[in-house]
Amino acid sequence: MTAVRTPVDRPSETAVPDDVSLITDEATLRALHPTPLSRATNKVLPAIDDIARAIIARSRFCLLATQGPNGADVTPRGDPAGFVKVLDVRTLLIPDRVGNNRLDSMVNILHNPRVGLLFLVPGMGETLRINGRAQLTDDARLLASCAVRERVPKVGVLVTVDEVFVHCSKALVRAKLWDAGEHIDRETLPSYSHMLMVHADNPPDVNAEQDRIMAERGLY
């Protein structure tokens, strides 16, 4: 498959009509929805309880949402179960592993500490949501507990917890996310290295890039 970079300039035409109806205030938005049940509004906790701790201990994957001067960003974080450490009922530590060194999330945190976390556990439909305020740390005493294969991360994200709540399974059930029978054939989409060839302004050598990706799979 030959990689050809395609233009991504904004098209001159859009599918959104000029007179599209937009919602611009909370009252209008809420008028379109039923009043939330008390079980939805009263379930928010100010700290990590035993249930939340158990979910975090089993989670292999979470999403970290941040907001910076250039807009919002969401990044995936994954590792062996329990990679996010519960330091106390109000504090989490998320290790930063080998990556692309864009540092989008961490730079955003330096500008705006507000973050959101979504924890997933393979085979479990419910998710855990945590909102709070983040700081970056290079404290070796804290990061030592995050070592994997004897590699200690250089940086971690310390999150002071403000809100903790469990989210129902509807989204994952509808998506059939954990249903292996619904998983795509990966060969129907381009490889990661090929996508880089197409999207990058200065595309790297495809073979060298694939070698780098394979090498990083064993690094932390």
JSON list of C-alpha atoms in Angstrom, two decimals:
[
{"chain": "A", "resi": 1, "resn": "MET", "atom": "CA", "xyz": [0.00, 0.00, 0.00]},
{"chain": "A", "resi": 2, "resn": "THR", "atom": "CA", "xyz": [1.56, 3.30, -1.10]},
{"chain": "A", "resi": 3, "resn": "ALA", "atom": "CA", "xyz": [1.19, 6.16, 1.33]},
{"chain": "A", "resi": 4, "resn": "VAL", "atom": "CA", "xyz": [0.00, 9.37, -0.31]},
{"chain": "A", "resi": 5, "resn": "ARG", "atom": "CA", "xyz": [-0.46, 12.48, 1.79]},
{"chain": "A", "resi": 6, "resn": "THR", "atom": "CA", "xyz": [-3.87, 13.99, 1.11]},
{"chain": "A", "resi": 7, "resn": "PRO", "atom": "CA", "xyz": [-4.81, 17.64, 1.66]},
{"chain": "A", "resi": 8, "resn": "VAL", "atom": "CA", "xyz": [-6.77, 18.31, 4.85]},
{"chain": "A", "resi": 9, "resn": "ASP", "atom": "CA", "xyz": [-7.63, 21.95, 4.27]},
{"chain": "A", "resi": 10, "resn": "ARG", "atom": "CA", "xyz": [-11.10, 23.04, 5.36]},
{"chain": "A", "resi": 11, "resn": "PRO", "atom": "CA", "xyz": [-13.58, 22.24, 2.56]},
{"chain": "A", "resi": 12, "resn": "SER", "atom": "CA", "xyz": [-15.37, 25.09, 0.87]},
{"chain": "A", "resi": 13, "resn": "GLU", "atom": "CA", "xyz": [-18.72, 23.42, 1.49]},
{"chain": "A", "resi": 14, "resn": "THR", "atom": "CA", "xyz": [-20.18, 22.05, 4.72]},
{"chain": "A", "resi": 15, "resn": "ALA", "atom": "CA", "xyz": [-23.03, 19.68, 5.47]},
{"chain": "A", "resi": 16, "resn": "VAL", "atom": "CA", "xyz": [-24.19, 21.92, 8.34]},
{"chain": "A", "resi": 17, "resn": "PRO", "atom": "CA", "xyz": [-26.88, 24.40, 7.16]},
{"chain": "A", "resi": 18, "resn": "ASP", "atom": "CA", "xyz": [-26.36, 28.10, 7.85]},
{"chain": "A", "resi": 19, "resn": "ASP", "atom": "CA", "xyz": [-29.59, 28.21, 9.84]},
{"chain": "A", "resi": 20, "resn": "VAL", "atom": "CA", "xyz": [-28.90, 25.14, 12.00]},
{"chain": "A", "resi": 21, "resn": "SER", "atom": "CA", "xyz": [-30.72, 25.27, 15.33]},
{"chain": "A", "resi": 22, "resn": "LEU", "atom": "CA", "xyz": [-28.27, 25.59, 18.23]},
{"chain": "A", "resi": 23, "resn": "ILE", "atom": "CA", "xyz": [-28.73, 25.26, 21.99]},
{"chain": "A", "resi": 24, "resn": "THR", "atom": "CA", "xyz": [-27.03, 28.17, 23.73]},
{"chain": "A", "resi": 25, "resn": "ASP", "atom": "CA", "xyz": [-28.26, 28.05, 27.34]},
{"chain": "A", "resi": 26, "resn": "GLU", "atom": "CA", "xyz": [-28.67, 25.47, 30.08]},
{"chain": "A", "resi": 27, "resn": "ALA", "atom": "CA", "xyz": [-32.40, 26.05, 30.56]},
{"chain": "A", "resi": 28, "resn": "THR", "atom": "CA", "xyz": [-33.13, 25.13, 26.93]},
{"chain": "A", "resi": 29, "resn": "LEU", "atom": "CA", "xyz": [-30.94, 22.06, 27.18]},
{"chain": "A", "resi": 30, "resn": "ARG", "atom": "CA", "xyz": [-32.60, 20.81, 30.37]},
{"chain": "A", "resi": 31, "resn": "ALA", "atom": "CA", "xyz": [-36.09, 21.42, 28.95]},
{"chain": "A", "resi": 32, "resn": "LEU", "atom": "CA", "xyz": [-35.34, 18.75, 26.33]},
{"chain": "A", "resi": 33, "resn": "HIS", "atom": "CA", "xyz": [-34.56, 16.10, 28.96]},
{"chain": "A", "resi": 34, "resn": "PRO", "atom": "CA", "xyz": [-36.42, 14.55, 31.91]},
{"chain": "A", "resi": 35, "resn": "THR", "atom": "CA", "xyz": [-35.40, 15.58, 35.40]},
{"chain": "A", "resi": 36, "resn": "PRO", "atom": "CA", "xyz": [-32.53, 13.30, 36.47]},
{"chain": "A", "resi": 37, "resn": "LEU", "atom": "CA", "xyz": [-33.29, 10.66, 39.06]},
{"chain": "A", "resi": 38, "resn": "SER", "atom": "CA", "xyz": [-31.89, 11.14, 42.55]},
{"chain": "A", "resi": 39, "resn": "ARG", "atom": "CA", "xyz": [-29.73, 8.04, 42.10]},
{"chain": "A", "resi": 40, "resn": "ALA", "atom": "CA", "xyz": [-27.90, 9.96, 39.36]},
{"chain": "A", "resi": 41, "resn": "THR", "atom": "CA", "xyz": [-27.52, 13.25, 41.21]},
{"chain": "A", "resi": 42, "resn": "ASN", "atom": "CA", "xyz": [-26.84, 11.89, 44.71]},
{"chain": "A", "resi": 43, "resn": "LYS", "atom": "CA", "xyz": [-24.22, 9.29, 43.82]},
{"chain": "A", "resi": 44, "resn": "VAL", "atom": "CA", "xyz": [-21.27, 11.70, 43.65]},
{"chain": "A", "resi": 45, "resn": "LEU", "atom": "CA", "xyz": [-18.70, 11.15, 46.39]},
{"chain": "A", "resi": 46, "resn": "PRO", "atom": "CA", "xyz": [-15.99, 13.62, 47.48]},
{"chain": "A", "resi": 47, "resn": "ALA", "atom": "CA", "xyz": [-13.36, 10.91, 47.96]},
{"chain": "A", "resi": 48, "resn": "ILE", "atom": "CA", "xyz": [-12.35, 7.38, 46.96]},
{"chain": "A", "resi": 49, "resn": "ASP", "atom": "CA", "xyz": [-14.32, 4.71, 48.83]},
{"chain": "A", "resi": 50, "resn": "ASP", "atom": "CA", "xyz": [-13.73, 0.95, 48.89]},
{"chain": "A", "resi": 51, "resn": "ILE", "atom": "CA", "xyz": [-15.78, 0.37, 45.72]},
{"chain": "A", "resi": 52, "resn": "ALA", "atom": "CA", "xyz": [-13.88, 2.99, 43.73]},
{"chain": "A", "resi": 53, "resn": "ARG", "atom": "CA", "xyz": [-10.59, 1.69, 45.08]},
{"chain": "A", "resi": 54, "resn": "ALA", "atom": "CA", "xyz": [-11.47, -1.85, 43.95]},
{"chain": "A", "resi": 55, "resn": "ILE", "atom": "CA", "xyz": [-12.32, -0.65, 40.43]},
{"chain": "A", "resi": 56, "resn": "ILE", "atom": "CA", "xyz": [-9.09, 1.35, 40.11]},
{"chain": "A", "resi": 57, "resn": "ALA", "atom": "CA", "xyz": [-7.09, -1.67, 41.31]},
{"chain": "A", "resi": 58, "resn": "ARG", "atom": "CA", "xyz": [-8.56, -3.76, 38.47]},
{"chain": "A", "resi": 59, "resn": "SER", "atom": "CA", "xyz": [-8.44, -1.11, 35.76]},
{"chain": "A", "resi": 60, "resn": "ARG", "atom": "CA", "xyz": [-5.92, -1.55, 32.96]},
{"chain": "A", "resi": 61, "resn": "PHE", "atom": "CA", "xyz": [-7.02, 1.50, 31.01]},
{"chain": "A", "resi": 62, "resn": "CYS", "atom": "CA", "xyz": [-8.22, 5.03, 31.68]},
{"chain": "A", "resi": 63, "resn": "LEU", "atom": "CA", "xyz": [-8.82, 8.20, 29.72]},
{"chain": "A", "resi": 64, "resn": "LEU", "atom": "CA", "xyz": [-7.37, 11.49, 30.94]},
{"chain": "A", "resi": 65, "resn": "ALA", "atom": "CA", "xyz": [-9.18, 14.67, 29.86]},
{"chain": "A", "resi": 66, "resn": "THR", "atom": "CA", "xyz": [-7.45, 18.05, 30.15]},
{"chain": "A", "resi": 67, "resn": "GLN", "atom": "CA", "xyz": [-8.06, 21.62, 29.05]},
{"chain": "A", "resi": 68, "resn": "GLY", "atom": "CA", "xyz": [-5.29, 23.98, 27.94]},
{"chain": "A", "resi": 69, "resn": "PRO", "atom": "CA", "xyz": [-4.85, 27.31, 26.17]},
{"chain": "A", "resi": 70, "resn": "ASN", "atom": "CA", "xyz": [-5.30, 25.65, 22.78]},
{"chain": "A", "resi": 71, "resn": "GLY", "atom": "CA", "xyz": [-8.41, 23.66, 23.69]},
{"chain": "A", "resi": 72, "resn": "ALA", "atom": "CA", "xyz": [-9.41, 20.30, 25.13]},
{"chain": "A", "resi": 73, "resn": "ASP", "atom": "CA", "xyz": [-7.57, 17.00, 24.89]},
{"chain": "A", "resi": 74, "resn": "VAL", "atom": "CA", "xyz": [-8.20, 13.37, 25.85]},
{"chain": "A", "resi": 75, "resn": "THR", "atom": "CA", "xyz": [-5.39, 10.82, 26.05]},
{"chain": "A", "resi": 76, "resn": "PRO", "atom": "CA", "xyz": [-5.43, 7.07, 26.75]},
{"chain": "A", "resi": 77, "resn": "ARG", "atom": "CA", "xyz": [-3.40, 5.61, 29.62]},
{"chain": "A", "resi": 78, "resn": "GLY", "atom": "CA", "xyz": [-2.87, 1.88, 29.92]},
{"chain": "A", "resi": 79, "resn": "ASP", "atom": "CA", "xyz": [-0.74, -0.56, 31.88]},
{"chain": "A", "resi": 80, "resn": "PRO", "atom": "CA", "xyz": [-1.10, -3.69, 34.03]},
{"chain": "A", "resi": 81, "resn": "ALA", "atom": "CA", "xyz": [-4.08, -3.64, 36.39]},
{"chain": "A", "resi": 82, "resn": "GLY", "atom": "CA", "xyz": [-3.60, -1.22, 39.26]},
{"chain": "A", "resi": 83, "resn": "PHE", "atom": "CA", "xyz": [-1.18, 1.04, 37.41]},
{"chain": "A", "resi": 84, "resn": "VAL", "atom": "CA", "xyz": [-2.98, 4.11, 38.80]},
{"chain": "A", "resi": 85, "resn": "LYS", "atom": "CA", "xyz": [-2.00, 4.27, 42.46]},
{"chain": "A", "resi": 86, "resn": "VAL", "atom": "CA", "xyz": [-4.41, 5.32, 45.20]},
{"chain": "A", "resi": 87, "resn": "LEU", "atom": "CA", "xyz": [-2.12, 7.22, 47.58]},
{"chain": "A", "resi": 88, "resn": "ASP", "atom": "CA", "xyz": [-4.98, 8.15, 49.91]},
{"chain": "A", "resi": 89, "resn": "VAL", "atom": "CA", "xyz": [-8.73, 8.73, 49.67]},
{"chain": "A", "resi": 90, "resn": "ARG", "atom": "CA", "xyz": [-8.20, 12.09, 47.96]},
{"chain": "A", "resi": 91, "resn": "THR", "atom": "CA", "xyz": [-5.06, 11.47, 45.88]},
{"chain": "A", "resi": 92, "resn": "LEU", "atom": "CA", "xyz": [-4.20, 9.43, 42.78]},
{"chain": "A", "resi": 93, "resn": "LEU", "atom": "CA", "xyz": [-0.87, 8.98, 41.02]},
{"chain": "A", "resi": 94, "resn": "ILE", "atom": "CA", "xyz": [-0.82, 8.25, 37.27]},
{"chain": "A", "resi": 95, "resn": "PRO", "atom": "CA", "xyz": [2.59, 7.23, 35.88]},
{"chain": "A", "resi": 96, "resn": "ASP", "atom": "CA", "xyz": [3.71, 8.66, 32.55]},
{"chain": "A", "resi": 97, "resn": "ARG", "atom": "CA", "xyz": [5.18, 5.96, 30.32]},
{"chain": "A", "resi": 98, "resn": "VAL", "atom": "CA", "xyz": [7.19, 5.95, 27.10]},
{"chain": "A", "resi": 99, "resn": "GLY", "atom": "CA", "xyz": [5.20, 7.79, 24.44]},
{"chain": "A", "resi": 100, "resn": "ASN", "atom": "CA", "xyz": [5.42, 10.20, 21.55]},
{"chain": "A", "resi": 101, "resn": "ASN", "atom": "CA", "xyz": [6.72, 13.04, 23.75]},
{"chain": "A", "resi": 102, "resn": "ARG", "atom": "CA", "xyz": [4.06, 15.49, 22.59]},
{"chain": "A", "resi": 103, "resn": "LEU", "atom": "CA", "xyz": [3.24, 16.02, 26.29]},
{"chain": "A", "resi": 104, "resn": "ASP", "atom": "CA", "xyz": [-0.20, 17.41, 25.40]},
{"chain": "A", "resi": 105, "resn": "SER", "atom": "CA", "xyz": [-1.91, 16.44, 28.66]},
{"chain": "A", "resi": 106, "resn": "MET", "atom": "CA", "xyz": [0.92, 17.51, 30.92]},
{"chain": "A", "resi": 107, "resn": "VAL", "atom": "CA", "xyz": [1.40, 20.87, 29.23]},
{"chain": "A", "resi": 108, "resn": "ASN", "atom": "CA", "xyz": [-2.35, 21.46, 29.57]},
{"chain": "A", "resi": 109, "resn": "ILE", "atom": "CA", "xyz": [-2.15, 20.65, 33.29]},
{"chain": "A", "resi": 110, "resn": "LEU", "atom": "CA", "xyz": [0.53, 23.31, 33.74]},
{"chain": "A", "resi": 111, "resn": "HIS", "atom": "CA", "xyz": [-1.97, 25.84, 32.37]},
{"chain": "A", "resi": 112, "resn": "ASN", "atom": "CA", "xyz": [-5.19, 24.43, 33.86]},
{"chain": "A", "resi": 113, "resn": "PRO", "atom": "CA", "xyz": [-5.16, 21.81, 36.65]},
{"chain": "A", "resi": 114, "resn": "ARG", "atom": "CA", "xyz": [-8.76, 20.66, 36.12]},
{"chain": "A", "resi": 115, "resn": "VAL", "atom": "CA", "xyz": [-8.88, 17.07, 34.83]},
{"chain": "A", "resi": 116, "resn": "GLY", "atom": "CA", "xyz": [-11.38, 14.28, 34.27]},
{"chain": "A", "resi": 117, "resn": "LEU", "atom": "CA", "xyz": [-10.67, 10.54, 34.42]},
{"chain": "A", "resi": 118, "resn": "LEU", "atom": "CA", "xyz": [-12.67, 7.61, 33.06]},
{"chain": "A", "resi": 119, "resn": "PHE", "atom": "CA", "xyz": [-11.61, 4.13, 34.24]},
{"chain": "A", "resi": 120, "resn": "LEU", "atom": "CA", "xyz": [-12.52, 0.97, 32.32]},
{"chain": "A", "resi": 121, "resn": "VAL", "atom": "CA", "xyz": [-12.18, -2.64, 33.46]},
{"chain": "A", "resi": 122, "resn": "PRO", "atom": "CA", "xyz": [-12.18, -5.38, 30.77]},
{"chain": "A", "resi": 123, "resn": "GLY", "atom": "CA", "xyz": [-15.44, -7.31, 30.94]},
{"chain": "A", "resi": 124, "resn": "MET", "atom": "CA", "xyz": [-17.20, -4.74, 33.14]},
{"chain": "A", "resi": 125, "resn": "GLY", "atom": "CA", "xyz": [-19.83, -2.48, 31.61]},
{"chain": "A", "resi": 126, "resn": "GLU", "atom": "CA", "xyz": [-19.84, 0.15, 34.33]},
{"chain": "A", "resi": 127, "resn": "THR", "atom": "CA", "xyz": [-17.11, 2.79, 34.37]},
{"chain": "A", "resi": 128, "resn": "LEU", "atom": "CA", "xyz": [-15.67, 4.98, 37.10]},
{"chain": "A", "resi": 129, "resn": "ARG", "atom": "CA", "xyz": [-15.51, 8.72, 36.65]},
{"chain": "A", "resi": 130, "resn": "ILE", "atom": "CA", "xyz": [-13.24, 10.96, 38.72]},
{"chain": "A", "resi": 131, "resn": "ASN", "atom": "CA", "xyz": [-12.90, 14.73, 38.44]},
{"chain": "A", "resi": 132, "resn": "GLY", "atom": "CA", "xyz": [-10.24, 16.71, 40.19]},
{"chain": "A", "resi": 133, "resn": "ARG", "atom": "CA", "xyz": [-7.15, 18.92, 40.04]},
{"chain": "A", "resi": 134, "resn": "ALA", "atom": "CA", "xyz": [-3.80, 17.71, 38.80]},
{"chain": "A", "resi": 135, "resn": "GLN", "atom": "CA", "xyz": [-0.14, 18.50, 39.37]},
{"chain": "A", "resi": 136, "resn": "LEU", "atom": "CA", "xyz": [3.01, 17.03, 37.84]},
{"chain": "A", "resi": 137, "resn": "THR", "atom": "CA", "xyz": [5.63, 15.33, 39.98]},
{"chain": "A", "resi": 138, "resn": "ASP", "atom": "CA", "xyz": [9.13, 13.98, 39.48]},
{"chain": "A", "resi": 139, "resn": "ASP", "atom": "CA", "xyz": [9.44, 12.90, 43.11]},
{"chain": "A", "resi": 140, "resn": "ALA", "atom": "CA", "xyz": [11.39, 9.63, 43.10]},
{"chain": "A", "resi": 141, "resn": "ARG", "atom": "CA", "xyz": [9.81, 8.55, 46.40]},
{"chain": "A", "resi": 142, "resn": "LEU", "atom": "CA", "xyz": [6.33, 8.52, 44.87]},
{"chain": "A", "resi": 143, "resn": "LEU", "atom": "CA", "xyz": [7.27, 7.25, 41.44]},
{"chain": "A", "resi": 144, "resn": "ALA", "atom": "CA", "xyz": [9.17, 4.23, 42.78]},
{"chain": "A", "resi": 145, "resn": "SER", "atom": "CA", "xyz": [5.85, 2.47, 43.39]},
{"chain": "A", "resi": 146, "resn": "CYS", "atom": "CA", "xyz": [5.03, 2.78, 39.66]},
{"chain": "A", "resi": 147, "resn": "ALA", "atom": "CA", "xyz": [8.05, 0.84, 38.41]},
{"chain": "A", "resi": 148, "resn": "VAL", "atom": "CA", "xyz": [7.37, -1.82, 35.77]},
{"chain": "A", "resi": 149, "resn": "ARG", "atom": "CA", "xyz": [10.14, -4.18, 34.66]},
{"chain": "A", "resi": 150, "resn": "GLU", "atom": "CA", "xyz": [12.42, -2.18, 36.95]},
{"chain": "A", "resi": 151, "resn": "ARG", "atom": "CA", "xyz": [11.80, 1.00, 34.96]},
{"chain": "A", "resi": 152, "resn": "VAL", "atom": "CA", "xyz": [10.63, 3.94, 37.06]},
{"chain": "A", "resi": 153, "resn": "PRO", "atom": "CA", "xyz": [8.72, 6.70, 35.21]},
{"chain": "A", "resi": 154, "resn": "LYS", "atom": "CA", "xyz": [10.34, 10.12, 35.13]},
{"chain": "A", "resi": 155, "resn": "VAL", "atom": "CA", "xyz": [7.07, 11.98, 35.68]},
{"chain": "A", "resi": 156, "resn": "GLY", "atom": "CA", "xyz": [3.70, 11.27, 37.23]},
{"chain": "A", "resi": 157, "resn": "VAL", "atom": "CA", "xyz": [0.35, 13.06, 37.39]},
{"chain": "A", "resi": 158, "resn": "LEU", "atom": "CA", "xyz": [-0.89, 13.68, 40.93]},
{"chain": "A", "resi": 159, "resn": "VAL", "atom": "CA", "xyz": [-4.67, 14.11, 41.02]},
{"chain": "A", "resi": 160, "resn": "THR", "atom": "CA", "xyz": [-6.47, 15.62, 43.99]},
{"chain": "A", "resi": 161, "resn": "VAL", "atom": "CA", "xyz": [-9.94, 14.10, 43.86]},
{"chain": "A", "resi": 162, "resn": "ASP", "atom": "CA", "xyz": [-13.05, 16.32, 43.93]},
{"chain": "A", "resi": 163, "resn": "GLU", "atom": "CA", "xyz": [-15.76, 14.00, 42.57]},
{"chain": "A", "resi": 164, "resn": "VAL", "atom": "CA", "xyz": [-16.06, 10.22, 42.30]},
{"chain": "A", "resi": 165, "resn": "PHE", "atom": "CA", "xyz": [-18.99, 8.34, 40.79]},
{"chain": "A", "resi": 166, "resn": "VAL", "atom": "CA", "xyz": [-19.85, 5.15, 38.95]},
{"chain": "A", "resi": 167, "resn": "HIS", "atom": "CA", "xyz": [-21.32, 5.47, 35.47]},
{"chain": "A", "resi": 168, "resn": "CYS", "atom": "CA", "xyz": [-23.90, 2.96, 34.21]},
{"chain": "A", "resi": 169, "resn": "SER", "atom": "CA", "xyz": [-23.08, 0.38, 31.53]},
{"chain": "A", "resi": 170, "resn": "LYS", "atom": "CA", "xyz": [-25.45, 1.62, 28.80]},
{"chain": "A", "resi": 171, "resn": "ALA", "atom": "CA", "xyz": [-22.76, 3.04, 26.52]},
{"chain": "A", "resi": 172, "resn": "LEU", "atom": "CA", "xyz": [-20.53, -0.04, 26.60]},
{"chain": "A", "resi": 173, "resn": "VAL", "atom": "CA", "xyz": [-23.52, -2.38, 26.22]},
{"chain": "A", "resi": 174, "resn": "ARG", "atom": "CA", "xyz": [-24.73, -0.47, 23.18]},
{"chain": "A", "resi": 175, "resn": "ALA", "atom": "CA", "xyz": [-21.23, -0.44, 21.70]},
{"chain": "A", "resi": 176, "resn": "LYS", "atom": "CA", "xyz": [-20.71, -4.15, 22.50]},
{"chain": "A", "resi": 177, "resn": "LEU", "atom": "CA", "xyz": [-17.19, -3.09, 23.41]},
{"chain": "A", "resi": 178, "resn": "TRP", "atom": "CA", "xyz": [-16.24, -6.29, 25.22]},
{"chain": "A", "resi": 179, "resn": "ASP", "atom": "CA", "xyz": [-17.95, -8.60, 22.70]},
{"chain": "A", "resi": 180, "resn": "ALA", "atom": "CA", "xyz": [-15.14, -10.31, 20.81]},
{"chain": "A", "resi": 181, "resn": "GLY", "atom": "CA", "xyz": [-17.57, -11.19, 18.05]},
{"chain": "A", "resi": 182, "resn": "GLU", "atom": "CA", "xyz": [-17.98, -7.47, 17.32]},
{"chain": "A", "resi": 183, "resn": "HIS", "atom": "CA", "xyz": [-14.26, -6.72, 17.06]},
{"chain": "A", "resi": 184, "resn": "ILE", "atom": "CA", "xyz": [-13.13, -5.56, 13.65]},
{"chain": "A", "resi": 185, "resn": "ASP", "atom": "CA", "xyz": [-10.67, -7.32, 11.41]},
{"chain": "A", "resi": 186, "resn": "ARG", "atom": "CA", "xyz": [-7.64, -5.07, 11.99]},
{"chain": "A", "resi": 187, "resn": "GLU", "atom": "CA", "xyz": [-6.52, -5.67, 8.42]},
{"chain": "A", "resi": 188, "resn": "THR", "atom": "CA", "xyz": [-9.50, -3.63, 7.17]},
{"chain": "A", "resi": 189, "resn": "LEU", "atom": "CA", "xyz": [-7.78, -0.44, 8.34]},
{"chain": "A", "resi": 190, "resn": "PRO", "atom": "CA", "xyz": [-4.26, 0.83, 7.60]},
{"chain": "A", "resi": 191, "resn": "SER", "atom": "CA", "xyz": [-1.44, 0.01, 10.01]},
{"chain": "A", "resi": 192, "resn": "TYR", "atom": "CA", "xyz": [-0.34, 2.70, 12.46]},
{"chain": "A", "resi": 193, "resn": "SER", "atom": "CA", "xyz": [2.90, 3.23, 10.57]},
{"chain": "A", "resi": 194, "resn": "HIS", "atom": "CA", "xyz": [0.99, 3.67, 7.31]},
{"chain": "A", "resi": 195, "resn": "MET", "atom": "CA", "xyz": [-1.36, 6.21, 8.91]},
{"chain": "A", "resi": 196, "resn": "LEU", "atom": "CA", "xyz": [1.69, 8.16, 10.07]},
{"chain": "A", "resi": 197, "resn": "MET", "atom": "CA", "xyz": [3.04, 8.13, 6.53]},
{"chain": "A", "resi": 198, "resn": "VAL", "atom": "CA", "xyz": [-0.20, 9.67, 5.27]},
{"chain": "A", "resi": 199, "resn": "HIS", "atom": "CA", "xyz": [-0.78, 12.19, 8.06]},
{"chain": "A", "resi": 200, "resn": "ALA", "atom": "CA", "xyz": [2.72, 13.44, 8.88]},
{"chain": "A", "resi": 201, "resn": "ASP", "atom": "CA", "xyz": [4.05, 16.59, 7.23]},
{"chain": "A", "resi": 202, "resn": "ASN", "atom": "CA", "xyz": [7.53, 15.04, 7.21]},
{"chain": "A", "resi": 203, "resn": "PRO", "atom": "CA", "xyz": [6.75, 11.34, 7.03]},
{"chain": "A", "resi": 204, "resn": "PRO", "atom": "CA", "xyz": [9.47, 9.11, 8.47]},
{"chain": "A", "resi": 205, "resn": "ASP", "atom": "CA", "xyz": [10.80, 6.05, 6.72]},
{"chain": "A", "resi": 206, "resn": "VAL", "atom": "CA", "xyz": [8.02, 3.47, 7.07]},
{"chain": "A", "resi": 207, "resn": "ASN", "atom": "CA", "xyz": [10.35, 0.58, 7.91]},
{"chain": "A", "resi": 208, "resn": "ALA", "atom": "CA", "xyz": [12.32, 2.59, 10.46]},
{"chain": "A", "resi": 209, "resn": "GLU", "atom": "CA", "xyz": [9.10, 3.81, 12.05]},
{"chain": "A", "resi": 210, "resn": "GLN", "atom": "CA", "xyz": [7.74, 0.28, 12.31]},
{"chain": "A", "resi": 211, "resn": "ASP", "atom": "CA", "xyz": [11.00, -0.85, 13.94]},
{"chain": "A", "resi": 212, "resn": "ARG", "atom": "CA", "xyz": [10.72, 1.98, 16.46]},
{"chain": "A", "resi": 213, "resn": "ILE", "atom": "CA", "xyz": [7.12, 1.09, 17.30]},
{"chain": "A", "resi": 214, "resn": "MET", "atom": "CA", "xyz": [7.99, -2.57, 17.80]},
{"chain": "A", "resi": 215, "resn": "ALA", "atom": "CA", "xyz": [10.93, -1.65, 20.03]},
{"chain": "A", "resi": 216, "resn": "GLU", "atom": "CA", "xyz": [8.80, 0.64, 22.21]},
{"chain": "A", "resi": 217, "resn": "ARG", "atom": "CA", "xyz": [6.24, -2.08, 22.86]},
{"chain": "A", "resi": 218, "resn": "GLY", "atom": "CA", "xyz": [8.63, -3.63, 25.35]},
{"chain": "A", "resi": 219, "resn": "LEU", "atom": "CA", "xyz": [9.60, -0.38, 27.06]},
{"chain": "A", "resi": 220, "resn": "TYR", "atom": "CA", "xyz": [8.17, 1.48, 30.01]}
]
